[in-house]
């Protein structure tokens, strides 16, 4: 009898060949929960701005696992003890860290489910898989939750310079074509070490850290917080909110069974039992896009108009403004739009609204990026850097905006 070869090698456009280190990792990747990530776009609706940004969360998760393999190799070469059990737990935790993302995740978190963040749903999935795989994920879950006594292991998974950020910056830069985000992740990993149970970067890697932080700042402004992409995500949030509102009033909307379940029900964190998790596991981008294609022809003016805006890329305009002027500009555009659409206040909220965007490349209030000096001292990267602009990157930049339709007429909005 022949057995299946589970030590597969995958070809990745960023790193070349990626290996799956053992059969458990292979079985987790093959599981329907994880395969769903093939159908979820890593950058949401950013492809409406950057046409090449169509890579998936499946890509990203495998890239993170590859980065973690490199990190373990480097740390062991520097005499950092990592047991085989800890190594495997790291691979499992980083592979599954984003498994809780829904389609167009950030819009989902604010509309379909009631403020349930993807990190919490990832943990629900990991616990379900742990039951299915007879407890083989237990250590990975403990590390992921921050309960394991060796804290540097969690820092490799979740920190201000973790394997997640190293992959998504490089990967999103590659697929979007925004070259400023192309960090030197290989150099960064070669420079990591562990000192007093903290993940550190050796002093000679300081310039790679600086480029990493600058790249993160630029990627946020040019990709993740690009005004057109933000407008698209906000419109989608409004669409899902309207669809849920109509469904709960008894209006019939075309949708998949899984999407219909979340439109009909108010789902909070405490509601995520196994049945709800199975329904969530059936959701992917095709559920949302398929619904929008149908909803653009619905009788409800708000739902059909906003759905058409996404499908046909007739997106709203975002105008940045000083915080003190935000309300005045909001009122001005509400009046202009309502002269044409003649909506009540709650309906008008779907077409003209305000908000803010915040970009912090390095958060001084979180676990710092520690630099290990040649004298074996540990200092914050801000103190170690001779670049004054690095300190500036630690100051949050917040932009306020008003979002409204462009050149609005009944003809071009319908």
PDB file of N, CA and C in Angstrom, residues 77-127:
ATOM      1  N   UNK A  77      21.106  28.558  15.185  1.00  0.00           N
ATOM      2  CA  UNK A  77      22.517  28.724  14.820  1.00  0.00           C
ATOM      3  C   UNK A  77      23.241  29.636  15.802  1.00  0.00           C
ATOM      4  N   UNK A  78      22.455  30.416  16.569  1.00  0.00           N
ATOM      5  CA  UNK A  78      23.024  31.317  17.576  1.00  0.00           C
ATOM      6  C   UNK A  78      22.855  30.751  18.987  1.00  0.00           C
ATOM      7  N   UNK A  79      22.669  29.426  19.048  1.00  0.00           N
ATOM      8  CA  UNK A  79      22.593  28.676  20.306  1.00  0.00           C
ATOM      9  C   UNK A  79      21.364  29.016  21.157  1.00  0.00           C
ATOM     10  N   UNK A  80      20.302  29.462  20.515  1.00  0.00           N
ATOM     11  CA  UNK A  80      19.023  29.633  21.224  1.00  0.00           C
ATOM     12  C   UNK A  80      18.309  28.289  21.186  1.00  0.00           C
ATOM     13  N   UNK A  81      18.000  27.754  22.361  1.00  0.00           N
ATOM     14  CA  UNK A  81      17.366  26.443  22.427  1.00  0.00           C
ATOM     15  C   UNK A  81      15.878  26.552  22.088  1.00  0.00           C
ATOM     16  N   UNK A  82      15.481  25.840  21.064  1.00  0.00           N
ATOM     17  CA  UNK A  82      14.071  25.725  20.684  1.00  0.00           C
ATOM     18  C   UNK A  82      13.810  24.245  20.468  1.00  0.00           C
ATOM     19  N   UNK A  83      12.958  23.671  21.290  1.00  0.00           N
ATOM     20  CA  UNK A  83      12.686  22.241  21.192  1.00  0.00           C
ATOM     21  C   UNK A  83      11.893  21.941  19.920  1.00  0.00           C
ATOM     22  N   UNK A  84      11.855  20.671  19.561  1.00  0.00           N
ATOM     23  CA  UNK A  84      11.078  20.270  18.384  1.00  0.00           C
ATOM     24  C   UNK A  84       9.593  20.578  18.574  1.00  0.00           C
ATOM     25  N   UNK A  85       9.113  20.423  19.822  1.00  0.00           N
ATOM     26  CA  UNK A  85       7.705  20.717  20.103  1.00  0.00           C
ATOM     27  C   UNK A  85       7.429  22.217  19.960  1.00  0.00           C
ATOM     28  N   UNK A  86       8.341  23.054  20.448  1.00  0.00           N
ATOM     29  CA  UNK A  86       8.175  24.504  20.325  1.00  0.00           C
ATOM     30  C   UNK A  86       8.269  24.945  18.870  1.00  0.00           C
ATOM     31  N   UNK A  87       9.199  24.337  18.143  1.00  0.00           N
ATOM     32  CA  UNK A  87       9.340  24.655  16.721  1.00  0.00           C
ATOM     33  C   UNK A  87       8.041  24.368  15.976  1.00  0.00           C
ATOM     34  N   UNK A  88       7.493  23.196  16.198  1.00  0.00           N
ATOM     35  CA  UNK A  88       6.267  22.817  15.506  1.00  0.00           C
ATOM     36  C   UNK A  88       5.104  23.728  15.909  1.00  0.00           C
ATOM     37  N   UNK A  89       5.058  24.094  17.187  1.00  0.00           N
ATOM     38  CA  UNK A  89       3.998  24.985  17.670  1.00  0.00           C
ATOM     39  C   UNK A  89       4.100  26.357  17.017  1.00  0.00           C
ATOM     40  N   UNK A  90       5.319  26.836  16.805  1.00  0.00           N
ATOM     41  CA  UNK A  90       5.509  28.119  16.127  1.00  0.00           C
ATOM     42  C   UNK A  90       4.969  28.061  14.703  1.00  0.00           C
ATOM     43  N   UNK A  91       5.259  26.960  14.000  1.00  0.00           N
ATOM     44  CA  UNK A  91       4.794  26.828  12.621  1.00  0.00           C
ATOM     45  C   UNK A  91       3.264  26.772  12.569  1.00  0.00           C
ATOM     46  N   UNK A  92       2.667  26.058  13.506  1.00  0.00           N
ATOM     47  CA  UNK A  92       1.206  25.951  13.538  1.00  0.00           C
ATOM     48  C   UNK A  92       0.582  27.312  13.837  1.00  0.00           C
ATOM     49  N   UNK A  93       1.111  27.994  14.850  1.00  0.00           N
ATOM     50  CA  UNK A  93       0.529  29.270  15.272  1.00  0.00           C
ATOM     51  C   UNK A  93       0.621  30.325  14.174  1.00  0.00           C
ATOM     52  N   UNK A  94       1.770  30.417  13.511  1.00  0.00           N
ATOM     53  CA  UNK A  94       1.911  31.441  12.469  1.00  0.00           C
ATOM     54  C   UNK A  94       1.121  31.056  11.224  1.00  0.00           C
ATOM     55  N   UNK A  95       1.012  29.767  10.934  1.00  0.00           N
ATOM     56  CA  UNK A  95       0.224  29.316   9.790  1.00  0.00           C
ATOM     57  C   UNK A  95      -1.251  29.689   9.973  1.00  0.00           C
ATOM     58  N   UNK A  96      -1.745  29.576  11.208  1.00  0.00           N
ATOM     59  CA  UNK A  96      -3.173  29.761  11.481  1.00  0.00           C
ATOM     60  C   UNK A  96      -3.514  31.133  12.045  1.00  0.00           C
ATOM     61  N   UNK A  97      -2.531  32.031  12.148  1.00  0.00           N
ATOM     62  CA  UNK A  97      -2.793  33.296  12.845  1.00  0.00           C
ATOM     63  C   UNK A  97      -3.869  34.138  12.170  1.00  0.00           C
ATOM     64  N   UNK A  98      -4.057  33.989  10.857  1.00  0.00           N
ATOM     65  CA  UNK A  98      -5.065  34.769  10.124  1.00  0.00           C
ATOM     66  C   UNK A  98      -6.243  33.937   9.655  1.00  0.00           C
ATOM     67  N   UNK A  99      -6.398  32.731  10.177  1.00  0.00           N
ATOM     68  CA  UNK A  99      -7.447  31.846   9.677  1.00  0.00           C
ATOM     69  C   UNK A  99      -8.843  32.384  10.000  1.00  0.00           C
ATOM     70  N   UNK A 100      -8.925  33.307  10.947  1.00  0.00           N
ATOM     71  CA  UNK A 100     -10.214  33.881  11.330  1.00  0.00           C
ATOM     72  C   UNK A 100     -10.679  35.039  10.472  1.00  0.00           C
ATOM     73  N   UNK A 101      -9.899  35.420   9.475  1.00  0.00           N
ATOM     74  CA  UNK A 101     -10.332  36.501   8.590  1.00  0.00           C
ATOM     75  C   UNK A 101     -11.538  36.062   7.774  1.00  0.00           C
ATOM     76  N   UNK A 102     -12.525  36.935   7.712  1.00  0.00           N
ATOM     77  CA  UNK A 102     -13.643  36.725   6.813  1.00  0.00           C
ATOM     78  C   UNK A 102     -13.383  37.424   5.496  1.00  0.00           C
ATOM     79  N   UNK A 103     -14.320  37.319   4.554  1.00  0.00           N
ATOM     80  CA  UNK A 103     -14.169  38.057   3.301  1.00  0.00           C
ATOM     81  C   UNK A 103     -14.191  39.560   3.568  1.00  0.00           C
ATOM     82  N   UNK A 104     -13.237  40.282   2.981  1.00  0.00           N
ATOM     83  CA  UNK A 104     -13.148  41.738   3.190  1.00  0.00           C
ATOM     84  C   UNK A 104     -13.263  42.026   4.693  1.00  0.00           C
ATOM     85  N   UNK A 105     -12.341  41.449   5.421  1.00  0.00           N
ATOM     86  CA  UNK A 105     -12.452  41.248   6.863  1.00  0.00           C
ATOM     87  C   UNK A 105     -12.833  42.480   7.653  1.00  0.00           C
ATOM     88  N   UNK A 106     -12.198  43.601   7.385  1.00  0.00           N
ATOM     89  CA  UNK A 106     -12.429  44.773   8.228  1.00  0.00           C
ATOM     90  C   UNK A 106     -13.832  45.332   8.034  1.00  0.00           C
ATOM     91  N   UNK A 107     -14.374  45.203   6.834  1.00  0.00           N
ATOM     92  CA  UNK A 107     -15.760  45.593   6.612  1.00  0.00           C
ATOM     93  C   UNK A 107     -16.702  44.628   7.325  1.00  0.00           C
ATOM     94  N   UNK A 108     -16.342  43.339   7.327  1.00  0.00           N
ATOM     95  CA  UNK A 108     -17.159  42.326   8.002  1.00  0.00           C
ATOM     96  C   UNK A 108     -17.234  42.574   9.500  1.00  0.00           C
ATOM     97  N   UNK A 109     -16.083  42.924  10.098  1.00  0.00           N
ATOM     98  CA  UNK A 109     -16.026  43.100  11.543  1.00  0.00           C
ATOM     99  C   UNK A 109     -16.926  44.228  12.015  1.00  0.00           C
ATOM    100  N   UNK A 110     -17.265  45.137  11.122  1.00  0.00           N
ATOM    101  CA  UNK A 110     -18.089  46.284  11.496  1.00  0.00           C
ATOM    102  C   UNK A 110     -19.527  46.182  10.991  1.00  0.00           C
ATOM    103  N   UNK A 111     -19.907  45.022  10.438  1.00  0.00           N
ATOM    104  CA  UNK A 111     -21.250  44.953   9.870  1.00  0.00           C
ATOM    105  C   UNK A 111     -21.899  43.584  10.038  1.00  0.00           C
ATOM    106  N   UNK A 112     -21.295  42.524   9.513  1.00  0.00           N
ATOM    107  CA  UNK A 112     -21.918  41.206   9.548  1.00  0.00           C
ATOM    108  C   UNK A 112     -21.891  40.608  10.952  1.00  0.00           C
ATOM    109  N   UNK A 113     -20.733  40.658  11.610  1.00  0.00           N
ATOM    110  CA  UNK A 113     -20.634  40.226  13.000  1.00  0.00           C
ATOM    111  C   UNK A 113     -20.501  41.469  13.871  1.00  0.00           C
ATOM    112  N   UNK A 114     -20.855  41.323  15.136  1.00  0.00           N
ATOM    113  CA  UNK A 114     -20.920  42.484  16.030  1.00  0.00           C
ATOM    114  C   UNK A 114     -19.597  42.677  16.762  1.00  0.00           C
ATOM    115  N   UNK A 115     -18.675  43.400  16.108  1.00  0.00           N
ATOM    116  CA  UNK A 115     -17.387  43.739  16.715  1.00  0.00           C
ATOM    117  C   UNK A 115     -16.618  42.516  17.217  1.00  0.00           C
ATOM    118  N   UNK A 116     -16.647  41.462  16.423  1.00  0.00           N
ATOM    119  CA  UNK A 116     -15.831  40.282  16.722  1.00  0.00           C
ATOM    120  C   UNK A 116     -14.611  40.345  15.817  1.00  0.00           C
ATOM    121  N   UNK A 117     -13.427  40.486  16.409  1.00  0.00           N
ATOM    122  CA  UNK A 117     -12.213  40.687  15.622  1.00  0.00           C
ATOM    123  C   UNK A 117     -11.681  39.356  15.089  1.00  0.00           C
ATOM    124  N   UNK A 118     -10.957  39.446  13.987  1.00  0.00           N
ATOM    125  CA  UNK A 118     -10.500  38.219  13.332  1.00  0.00           C
ATOM    126  C   UNK A 118      -9.546  37.411  14.222  1.00  0.00           C
ATOM    127  N   UNK A 119      -8.797  38.086  15.124  1.00  0.00           N
ATOM    128  CA  UNK A 119      -7.902  37.350  16.012  1.00  0.00           C
ATOM    129  C   UNK A 119      -8.689  36.410  16.925  1.00  0.00           C
ATOM    130  N   UNK A 120      -9.862  36.884  17.378  1.00  0.00           N
ATOM    131  CA  UNK A 120     -10.696  36.047  18.236  1.00  0.00           C
ATOM    132  C   UNK A 120     -11.266  34.862  17.456  1.00  0.00           C
ATOM    133  N   UNK A 121     -11.666  35.107  16.214  1.00  0.00           N
ATOM    134  CA  UNK A 121     -12.205  34.014  15.393  1.00  0.00           C
ATOM    135  C   UNK A 121     -11.096  33.031  15.045  1.00  0.00           C
ATOM    136  N   UNK A 122      -9.872  33.533  14.835  1.00  0.00           N
ATOM    137  CA  UNK A 122      -8.733  32.628  14.590  1.00  0.00           C
ATOM    138  C   UNK A 122      -8.576  31.656  15.757  1.00  0.00           C
ATOM    139  N   UNK A 123      -8.731  32.161  16.975  1.00  0.00           N
ATOM    140  CA  UNK A 123      -8.604  31.302  18.151  1.00  0.00           C
ATOM    141  C   UNK A 123      -9.739  30.283  18.211  1.00  0.00           C
ATOM    142  N   UNK A 124     -10.947  30.681  17.808  1.00  0.00           N
ATOM    143  CA  UNK A 124     -12.059  29.727  17.741  1.00  0.00           C
ATOM    144  C   UNK A 124     -11.725  28.588  16.776  1.00  0.00           C
ATOM    145  N   UNK A 125     -11.195  28.944  15.617  1.00  0.00           N
ATOM    146  CA  UNK A 125     -10.813  27.931  14.631  1.00  0.00           C
ATOM    147  C   UNK A 125      -9.708  27.026  15.172  1.00  0.00           C
ATOM    148  N   UNK A 126      -8.723  27.621  15.825  1.00  0.00           N
ATOM    149  CA  UNK A 126      -7.614  26.825  16.351  1.00  0.00           C
ATOM    150  C   UNK A 126      -8.092  25.840  17.412  1.00  0.00           C
ATOM    151  N   UNK A 127      -9.010  26.269  18.260  1.00  0.00           N
ATOM    152  CA  UNK A 127      -9.545  25.364  19.280  1.00  0.00           C
ATOM    153  C   UNK A 127     -10.339  24.226  18.644  1.00  0.00           C
TER     154      UNK A 127
END
